[in-house]
Amino acid sequence: MEGFGCEFDDSVFESFRERKAASGIKLGSYTAKLCEPRWFWGEICTADDVEKLTALKFRGDLAFKHQDYQKALCEYSSSLSLVPESNIALRRDLQEAQARCLCLLGRSDDALDIAQKLRSEITNTDHLTTVLNLDILIYRNAGNLFEELSCLQQLISMHTLNPWYWKKLAECYLGHAHALLSATVSVVPVCKDGRCLKMLEKSAMETATSETKGDCAQLQSFSRNPCGQVDCKRQINLIRNASRVENSGLTLKSRVVSSCSAVGDSTEVDLKRGQQLRDLWLFACSSFVRARLLLQMVKAQQASFVLERNLTVQEDIRQKLNNLELREEALNAISKVMAEDLLLDKFKNGAETEKPATFPSSSSLDCVTIESGSEFEQRWFKKLRNESFFCPIWK
């Protein structure tokens, strides 16, 4: 018995009839356009602006891949001049490419000008994420640890479940700690003259406050090796040695000042510097732990080279935490605190390995809270800093 409204139309069961072209014209087969390898590399002989724009952009991409950044910059600039005003997405993409080329050519100020222009035009969180990643690259290559740290904190305040951002944050904290140590060590040779004490006090006070960009500019040369990359192994060794001295009631600077027969308020400066070193150490460890926890949670959903990379990074983090020599109790407490917001239901629908997010893509900027500096550290590390058994926190 058929229910009302459930009958099938007879046309559903009719045999398939071959489509016929209108007016009796026979339809021809579609022939795809074939492009030779590097078809865009030769002379561009076309009046079509779209095809010319595409070829120039591809040229820039290939030159960038081959690390010919000057050539890439020229091609991107030529391509940008052909982009219509209505194509905002492509225009932003090319401007970002220009900024990356300028950054890698050592023209950080010009790159920052473009980044600032992009920032002034952001309308959603995707735009802001792109600009922050660009800023991080520029500041890292310029050696500006203070601004790099601020951008990473802002980025993580939006993408709290991204393990790669947390790992970068941990390395940035290590860079700050290394700069803090190196700034003091660098003035040791001048301790033989009568102005030694004054110079040391100024260096320590500037390092302890870090309130201006100028402070970080003075430290940047100590936080990079000649190749411009952070030497994490050396950082870990320096910070670990300084932390052991701090645990015994003296800092590295205390010993230097003591050797110069220093008197006065140096003890207060030493305590401030020792506390800052301890905080930087703790923040770095906590960020590494957070990154490892996030990688562990998505591991079951990964395979092939993605899983391989996950395991490789986890092992790298394990080794760095081992080198940092946290006590077992402290490491367990950090893991517990940094995992408080990690609920399994957030990962039921899958998680991206490179860019997981806690909100829908392209959401309004009003939907998120952007934090940096003390607000960020208060949110993520307040409980850890208040734990009584964190003194001492090292083995």
Short mmCIF file of C-alpha atoms in Angstrom, two decimals:
data_model
loop_
_atom_site.label_atom_id
_atom_site.label_comp_id
_atom_site.label_asym_id
_atom_site.label_seq_id
_atom_site.Cartn_x
_atom_site.Cartn_y
_atom_site.Cartn_z
CA MET A 1 0.00 0.00 0.00
CA GLU A 2 1.45 3.28 -1.09
CA GLY A 3 1.36 6.17 1.30
CA PHE A 4 0.21 9.59 0.29
CA GLY A 5 2.98 11.55 -1.39
CA CYS A 6 5.32 8.57 -1.70
CA GLU A 7 4.64 7.72 -5.35
CA PHE A 8 7.57 7.85 -7.83
CA ASP A 9 7.21 9.68 -11.07
CA ASP A 10 7.30 7.40 -14.14
CA SER A 11 10.10 9.47 -15.64
CA VAL A 12 12.46 8.15 -12.97
CA PHE A 13 12.35 4.70 -14.57
CA GLU A 14 12.72 5.81 -18.17
CA SER A 15 15.83 4.68 -20.03
CA PHE A 16 18.70 7.17 -20.39
CA ARG A 17 18.43 9.24 -23.50
CA GLU A 18 21.57 10.66 -25.09
CA ARG A 19 21.72 14.40 -24.97
CA LYS A 20 21.55 16.14 -28.30
CA ALA A 21 23.03 19.49 -29.04
CA ALA A 22 20.70 22.29 -29.97
CA SER A 23 20.21 23.01 -33.68
CA GLY A 24 21.75 19.66 -34.54
CA ILE A 25 25.32 20.77 -33.76
CA LYS A 26 27.55 17.90 -32.68
CA LEU A 27 29.35 18.50 -29.38
CA GLY A 28 33.12 18.20 -29.54
CA SER A 29 35.36 16.79 -26.84
CA TYR A 30 37.05 19.12 -24.32
CA THR A 31 40.76 19.59 -24.81
CA ALA A 32 42.65 20.71 -21.73
CA LYS A 33 45.34 23.31 -22.08
CA LEU A 34 48.81 21.81 -21.76
CA CYS A 35 51.60 23.79 -20.18
CA GLU A 36 55.24 22.93 -20.60
CA PRO A 37 57.47 22.89 -17.52
CA ARG A 38 58.35 26.45 -16.51
CA TRP A 39 56.10 27.82 -19.25
CA PHE A 40 56.11 31.11 -17.35
CA TRP A 41 59.90 31.53 -17.33
CA GLY A 42 60.37 32.71 -20.90
CA GLU A 43 59.27 35.90 -22.54
CA ILE A 44 55.64 36.76 -21.80
CA CYS A 45 53.94 37.32 -25.15
CA THR A 46 50.36 38.02 -24.22
CA ALA A 47 48.12 41.01 -23.80
CA ASP A 48 45.99 39.26 -21.20
CA ASP A 49 46.75 40.90 -17.84
CA VAL A 50 45.50 37.86 -15.92
CA GLU A 51 47.84 35.47 -17.70
CA LYS A 52 50.71 37.94 -17.41
CA LEU A 53 50.03 38.39 -13.68
CA THR A 54 49.98 34.63 -13.15
CA ALA A 55 53.25 34.12 -14.98
CA LEU A 56 54.99 36.85 -12.99
CA LYS A 57 53.75 35.44 -9.69
CA PHE A 58 54.95 31.94 -10.63
CA ARG A 59 58.33 33.41 -11.53
CA GLY A 60 58.51 35.03 -8.12
CA ASP A 61 57.55 31.80 -6.35
CA LEU A 62 60.23 29.83 -8.20
CA ALA A 63 62.89 32.46 -7.53
CA PHE A 64 61.94 32.49 -3.84
CA LYS A 65 62.25 28.70 -3.72
CA HIS A 66 65.75 29.01 -5.17
CA GLN A 67 66.53 31.70 -2.54
CA ASP A 68 67.02 34.39 -5.17
CA TYR A 69 65.10 36.90 -3.06
CA GLN A 70 66.01 39.98 -5.10
CA LYS A 71 64.67 38.37 -8.28
CA ALA A 72 61.57 37.19 -6.43
CA LEU A 73 60.96 40.70 -5.08
CA CYS A 74 61.08 42.20 -8.57
CA GLU A 75 58.65 39.62 -9.96
CA TYR A 76 56.22 40.05 -7.06
CA SER A 77 56.30 43.83 -7.47
CA SER A 78 55.62 43.56 -11.20
CA SER A 79 52.78 41.14 -10.55
CA LEU A 80 51.28 43.38 -7.86
CA SER A 81 51.03 46.29 -10.31
CA LEU A 82 48.64 44.21 -12.44
CA VAL A 83 46.29 43.11 -9.64
CA PRO A 84 42.91 44.81 -9.82
CA GLU A 85 41.81 46.73 -6.73
CA SER A 86 38.87 44.38 -6.26
CA ASN A 87 41.10 41.31 -5.81
CA ILE A 88 42.00 41.95 -2.17
CA ALA A 89 43.10 38.38 -1.39
CA LEU A 90 45.71 38.21 -4.15
CA ARG A 91 46.93 41.70 -3.33
CA ARG A 92 47.51 40.75 0.31
CA ASP A 93 49.25 37.54 -0.75
CA LEU A 94 51.69 39.41 -2.97
CA GLN A 95 52.35 42.08 -0.36
CA GLU A 96 53.17 39.39 2.18
CA ALA A 97 55.53 37.79 -0.34
CA GLN A 98 57.23 41.14 -0.85
CA ALA A 99 57.69 41.57 2.89
CA ARG A 100 59.24 38.11 3.25
CA CYS A 101 61.71 38.86 0.46
CA LEU A 102 62.65 42.19 2.03
CA CYS A 103 63.11 40.53 5.40
CA LEU A 104 65.43 37.87 3.99
CA LEU A 105 67.36 40.57 2.12
CA GLY A 106 68.06 42.29 5.44
CA ARG A 107 65.66 45.19 4.81
CA SER A 108 63.63 44.73 7.99
CA ASP A 109 62.33 48.31 8.14
CA ASP A 110 60.82 48.07 4.66
CA ALA A 111 59.33 44.67 5.50
CA LEU A 112 57.78 46.09 8.68
CA ASP A 113 56.23 48.94 6.68
CA ILE A 114 54.39 46.43 4.50
CA ALA A 115 53.41 44.35 7.54
CA GLN A 116 52.01 47.45 9.22
CA LYS A 117 49.98 48.25 6.12
CA LEU A 118 48.58 44.72 6.09
CA ARG A 119 47.75 45.02 9.78
CA SER A 120 45.79 48.22 9.18
CA GLU A 121 43.58 46.37 6.69
CA ILE A 122 42.77 43.22 8.68
CA THR A 123 39.10 42.33 9.03
CA ASN A 124 39.20 38.84 10.57
CA THR A 125 41.35 36.44 12.55
CA ASP A 126 42.82 34.80 9.46
CA HIS A 127 44.27 38.14 8.40
CA LEU A 128 45.65 38.77 11.89
CA THR A 129 47.21 35.30 12.05
CA THR A 130 48.98 35.91 8.74
CA VAL A 131 50.30 39.30 9.85
CA LEU A 132 51.53 37.97 13.19
CA ASN A 133 53.40 35.12 11.50
CA LEU A 134 54.97 37.65 9.15
CA ASP A 135 55.94 39.90 12.07
CA ILE A 136 57.54 36.95 13.87
CA LEU A 137 59.71 36.18 10.85
CA ILE A 138 60.79 39.82 10.52
CA TYR A 139 61.59 40.30 14.20
CA ARG A 140 63.41 36.98 14.44
CA ASN A 141 65.66 37.85 11.52
CA ALA A 142 66.23 41.32 12.98
CA GLY A 143 67.10 39.81 16.37
CA ASN A 144 64.32 41.69 18.19
CA LEU A 145 63.41 39.12 20.85
CA PHE A 146 61.04 41.43 22.70
CA GLU A 147 58.71 42.02 19.73
CA GLU A 148 58.99 38.40 18.57
CA LEU A 149 57.85 37.21 22.00
CA SER A 150 54.92 39.65 22.01
CA CYS A 151 53.74 38.45 18.58
CA LEU A 152 53.99 34.79 19.61
CA GLN A 153 51.92 35.48 22.73
CA GLN A 154 49.25 37.23 20.65
CA LEU A 155 49.24 34.35 18.18
CA ILE A 156 48.83 31.74 20.92
CA SER A 157 46.05 33.72 22.59
CA MET A 158 44.07 33.06 19.39
CA HIS A 159 45.37 29.55 18.63
CA THR A 160 45.80 27.95 22.03
CA LEU A 161 45.84 24.42 20.57
CA ASN A 162 48.67 24.91 18.10
CA PRO A 163 51.73 22.92 19.28
CA TRP A 164 54.08 24.59 16.80
CA TYR A 165 53.41 28.05 18.18
CA TRP A 166 54.00 26.82 21.73
CA LYS A 167 57.32 25.28 20.71
CA LYS A 168 58.42 28.55 19.11
CA LEU A 169 57.37 30.39 22.25
CA ALA A 170 59.51 28.10 24.41
CA GLU A 171 62.54 28.71 22.19
CA CYS A 172 61.92 32.45 22.33
CA TYR A 173 61.90 32.36 26.15
CA LEU A 174 65.21 30.50 26.04
CA GLY A 175 66.53 33.20 23.73
CA HIS A 176 65.55 35.86 26.28
CA ALA A 177 67.27 33.94 29.07
CA HIS A 178 70.39 33.52 26.96
CA ALA A 179 70.41 37.25 26.19
CA LEU A 180 70.00 38.03 29.87
CA LEU A 181 73.04 35.92 30.73
CA SER A 182 75.18 37.01 27.80
CA ALA A 183 74.56 40.71 28.46
CA THR A 184 76.19 40.35 31.85
CA VAL A 185 78.96 38.02 30.75
CA SER A 186 79.91 40.42 27.96
CA VAL A 187 81.01 43.12 30.40
CA VAL A 188 83.23 40.86 32.51
CA PRO A 189 86.48 41.86 30.73
CA VAL A 190 86.07 45.52 31.77
CA CYS A 191 86.07 44.65 35.46
CA LYS A 192 89.72 45.64 35.75
CA ASP A 193 89.10 49.37 35.59
CA GLY A 194 87.53 51.53 38.24
CA ARG A 195 84.21 51.93 36.40
CA CYS A 196 83.46 48.22 36.41
CA LEU A 197 80.76 48.33 39.07
CA LYS A 198 78.81 51.13 37.41
CA MET A 199 78.76 49.40 34.05
CA LEU A 200 77.63 46.11 35.53
CA GLU A 201 74.82 47.71 37.49
CA LYS A 202 73.52 49.50 34.40
CA SER A 203 73.60 46.31 32.32
CA ALA A 204 71.79 44.30 34.97
CA MET A 205 69.15 46.92 35.57
CA GLU A 206 68.42 47.36 31.86
CA THR A 207 68.16 43.60 31.46
CA ALA A 208 65.92 43.16 34.48
CA THR A 209 63.39 45.74 33.36
CA SER A 210 63.34 45.28 29.56
CA GLU A 211 60.75 48.04 29.27
CA THR A 212 61.81 49.45 25.94
CA LYS A 213 62.71 48.22 22.50
CA GLY A 214 66.14 49.73 22.98
CA ASP A 215 66.83 47.28 25.81
CA CYS A 216 66.17 44.33 23.53
CA ALA A 217 68.19 45.87 20.72
CA GLN A 218 71.20 45.91 23.05
CA LEU A 219 70.67 42.23 23.81
CA GLN A 220 69.91 40.93 20.33
CA SER A 221 73.54 40.37 19.28
CA PHE A 222 74.05 37.99 22.19
CA SER A 223 71.00 35.86 21.45
CA ARG A 224 72.03 34.79 17.92
CA ASN A 225 74.94 32.87 16.51
CA PRO A 226 76.74 34.19 13.38
CA CYS A 227 74.22 32.41 11.16
CA GLY A 228 71.31 34.27 12.74
CA GLN A 229 69.78 31.19 14.36
CA VAL A 230 69.14 30.62 18.04
CA ASP A 231 71.72 28.25 19.52
CA CYS A 232 69.37 26.37 21.86
CA LYS A 233 71.97 23.93 23.18
CA ARG A 234 74.24 26.73 24.31
CA GLN A 235 71.28 28.59 25.79
CA ILE A 236 70.24 25.57 27.83
CA ASN A 237 73.74 25.05 29.20
CA LEU A 238 74.16 28.72 30.11
CA ILE A 239 70.76 29.01 31.78
CA ARG A 240 71.19 25.72 33.64
CA ASN A 241 74.55 26.78 35.04
CA ALA A 242 73.22 30.19 36.05
CA SER A 243 70.15 28.63 37.68
CA ARG A 244 72.31 26.38 39.84
CA VAL A 245 74.22 29.44 41.02
CA GLU A 246 70.95 31.23 41.72
CA ASN A 247 69.69 28.30 43.81
CA SER A 248 72.66 28.68 46.12
CA GLY A 249 71.81 32.33 46.70
CA LEU A 250 74.20 33.87 44.15
CA THR A 251 73.80 34.75 40.48
CA LEU A 252 76.44 34.87 37.82
CA LYS A 253 76.52 38.63 38.12
CA SER A 254 76.88 38.35 41.90
CA ARG A 255 80.15 36.51 41.44
CA VAL A 256 81.41 39.07 38.94
CA VAL A 257 80.48 41.99 41.19
CA SER A 258 81.96 40.19 44.18
CA SER A 259 85.23 39.75 42.33
CA CYS A 260 85.32 43.51 41.81
CA SER A 261 84.69 44.15 45.54
CA ALA A 262 81.29 45.64 44.73
CA VAL A 263 79.09 47.08 47.47
CA GLY A 264 75.75 48.83 47.66
CA ASP A 265 72.41 47.77 46.21
CA SER A 266 73.78 45.05 43.91
CA THR A 267 72.04 42.35 45.99
CA GLU A 268 68.61 43.69 45.06
CA VAL A 269 69.55 43.75 41.40
CA ASP A 270 70.89 40.20 41.66
CA LEU A 271 67.67 38.96 43.25
CA LYS A 272 65.60 40.61 40.53
CA ARG A 273 67.75 39.13 37.83
CA GLY A 274 67.71 35.71 39.46
CA GLN A 275 63.91 35.79 39.67
CA GLN A 276 63.67 36.79 36.03
CA LEU A 277 65.95 33.93 35.02
CA ARG A 278 63.83 31.52 37.04
CA ASP A 279 60.64 32.79 35.40
CA LEU A 280 62.08 32.56 31.89
CA TRP A 281 63.25 29.03 32.61
CA LEU A 282 59.84 28.08 33.97
CA PHE A 283 57.97 29.68 31.06
CA ALA A 284 60.18 27.86 28.54
CA CYS A 285 59.67 24.49 30.25
CA SER A 286 55.91 25.03 30.49
CA SER A 287 55.65 25.96 26.80
CA PHE A 288 57.64 22.88 25.78
CA VAL A 289 55.38 20.69 27.92
CA ARG A 290 52.25 22.27 26.43
CA ALA A 291 53.53 21.65 22.90
CA ARG A 292 54.28 18.01 23.68
CA LEU A 293 50.86 17.45 25.23
CA LEU A 294 49.13 18.83 22.14
CA LEU A 295 51.25 16.67 19.83
CA GLN A 296 50.42 13.60 21.88
CA MET A 297 46.68 14.29 21.67
CA VAL A 298 46.60 14.40 17.87
CA LYS A 299 49.09 11.57 17.32
CA ALA A 300 46.37 8.88 17.07
CA GLN A 301 44.78 10.69 14.12
CA GLN A 302 47.98 10.97 12.11
CA ALA A 303 49.87 8.70 9.75
CA SER A 304 52.74 8.64 7.29
CA PHE A 305 55.14 11.60 7.24
CA VAL A 306 52.82 13.69 9.44
CA LEU A 307 53.07 11.16 12.25
CA GLU A 308 56.79 10.85 11.69
CA ARG A 309 57.24 14.58 12.08
CA ASN A 310 55.07 14.57 15.20
CA LEU A 311 57.21 11.88 16.84
CA THR A 312 60.44 13.62 15.80
CA VAL A 313 59.35 16.90 17.38
CA GLN A 314 58.19 15.11 20.53
CA GLU A 315 61.60 13.51 20.87
CA ASP A 316 63.27 16.88 20.33
CA ILE A 317 61.13 18.42 23.08
CA ARG A 318 61.85 15.48 25.40
CA GLN A 319 65.56 15.99 24.92
CA LYS A 320 65.33 19.71 25.59
CA LEU A 321 63.31 19.16 28.76
CA ASN A 322 65.87 16.60 29.85
CA ASN A 323 68.66 19.13 29.28
CA LEU A 324 66.75 21.72 31.30
CA GLU A 325 66.91 19.29 34.25
CA LEU A 326 63.57 19.94 35.92
CA ARG A 327 62.78 17.93 39.00
CA GLU A 328 60.22 15.16 38.39
CA GLU A 329 57.71 16.75 40.77
CA ALA A 330 57.94 20.07 38.99
CA LEU A 331 57.58 18.46 35.56
CA ASN A 332 54.47 16.58 36.66
CA ALA A 333 52.94 19.74 38.11
CA ILE A 334 53.63 21.68 34.92
CA SER A 335 52.02 18.93 32.83
CA LYS A 336 48.93 18.98 35.02
CA VAL A 337 48.50 22.76 34.89
CA MET A 338 49.20 23.10 31.16
CA ALA A 339 46.65 20.36 30.35
CA GLU A 340 43.72 21.80 32.34
CA ASP A 341 41.93 23.11 29.25
CA LEU A 342 42.68 20.13 27.01
CA LEU A 343 39.40 18.23 26.70
CA LEU A 344 39.16 15.22 24.43
CA ASP A 345 35.92 16.41 22.83
CA LYS A 346 37.86 19.22 21.17
CA PHE A 347 39.71 16.61 19.14
CA LYS A 348 36.84 14.29 18.21
CA ASN A 349 36.31 15.87 14.81
CA GLY A 350 40.01 15.81 13.98
CA ALA A 351 42.69 18.39 14.44
CA GLU A 352 45.06 20.03 12.03
CA THR A 353 48.69 19.36 12.65
CA GLU A 354 49.93 22.71 11.44
CA LYS A 355 47.20 25.17 12.31
CA PRO A 356 44.62 23.93 14.81
CA ALA A 357 42.23 26.58 16.05
CA THR A 358 39.73 27.08 18.83
CA PHE A 359 37.22 29.04 16.77
CA PRO A 360 35.77 28.93 13.23
CA SER A 361 37.98 30.18 10.42
CA SER A 362 37.79 33.86 9.50
CA SER A 363 35.87 34.79 12.64
CA SER A 364 35.46 38.38 13.72
CA LEU A 365 38.21 39.97 15.77
CA ASP A 366 35.58 40.79 18.39
CA CYS A 367 35.21 37.06 19.10
CA VAL A 368 38.73 36.59 20.48
CA THR A 369 40.91 38.09 23.17
CA ILE A 370 44.39 39.07 22.04
CA GLU A 371 46.88 38.93 24.91
CA SER A 372 50.58 39.59 25.28
CA GLY A 373 53.08 40.46 27.98
CA SER A 374 52.02 40.23 31.60
CA GLU A 375 48.39 39.40 30.71
CA PHE A 376 49.46 36.33 28.76
CA GLU A 377 51.89 35.15 31.44
CA GLN A 378 49.32 35.77 34.17
CA ARG A 379 46.81 33.59 32.32
CA TRP A 380 49.09 30.64 31.58
CA PHE A 381 51.80 30.64 34.24
CA LYS A 382 50.23 32.17 37.36
CA LYS A 383 49.54 28.83 39.04
CA LEU A 384 53.01 27.53 38.28
CA ARG A 385 54.73 30.56 39.77
CA ASN A 386 52.72 30.17 42.98
CA GLU A 387 53.62 26.51 43.54
CA SER A 388 55.74 26.30 46.69
CA PHE A 389 57.74 23.22 45.67
CA PHE A 390 59.13 25.04 42.63
CA CYS A 391 61.98 26.31 44.77
CA PRO A 392 64.25 24.78 43.77
CA ILE A 393 62.70 23.47 40.56
CA TRP A 394 65.90 21.98 39.13
CA LYS A 395 67.63 18.70 39.83
#
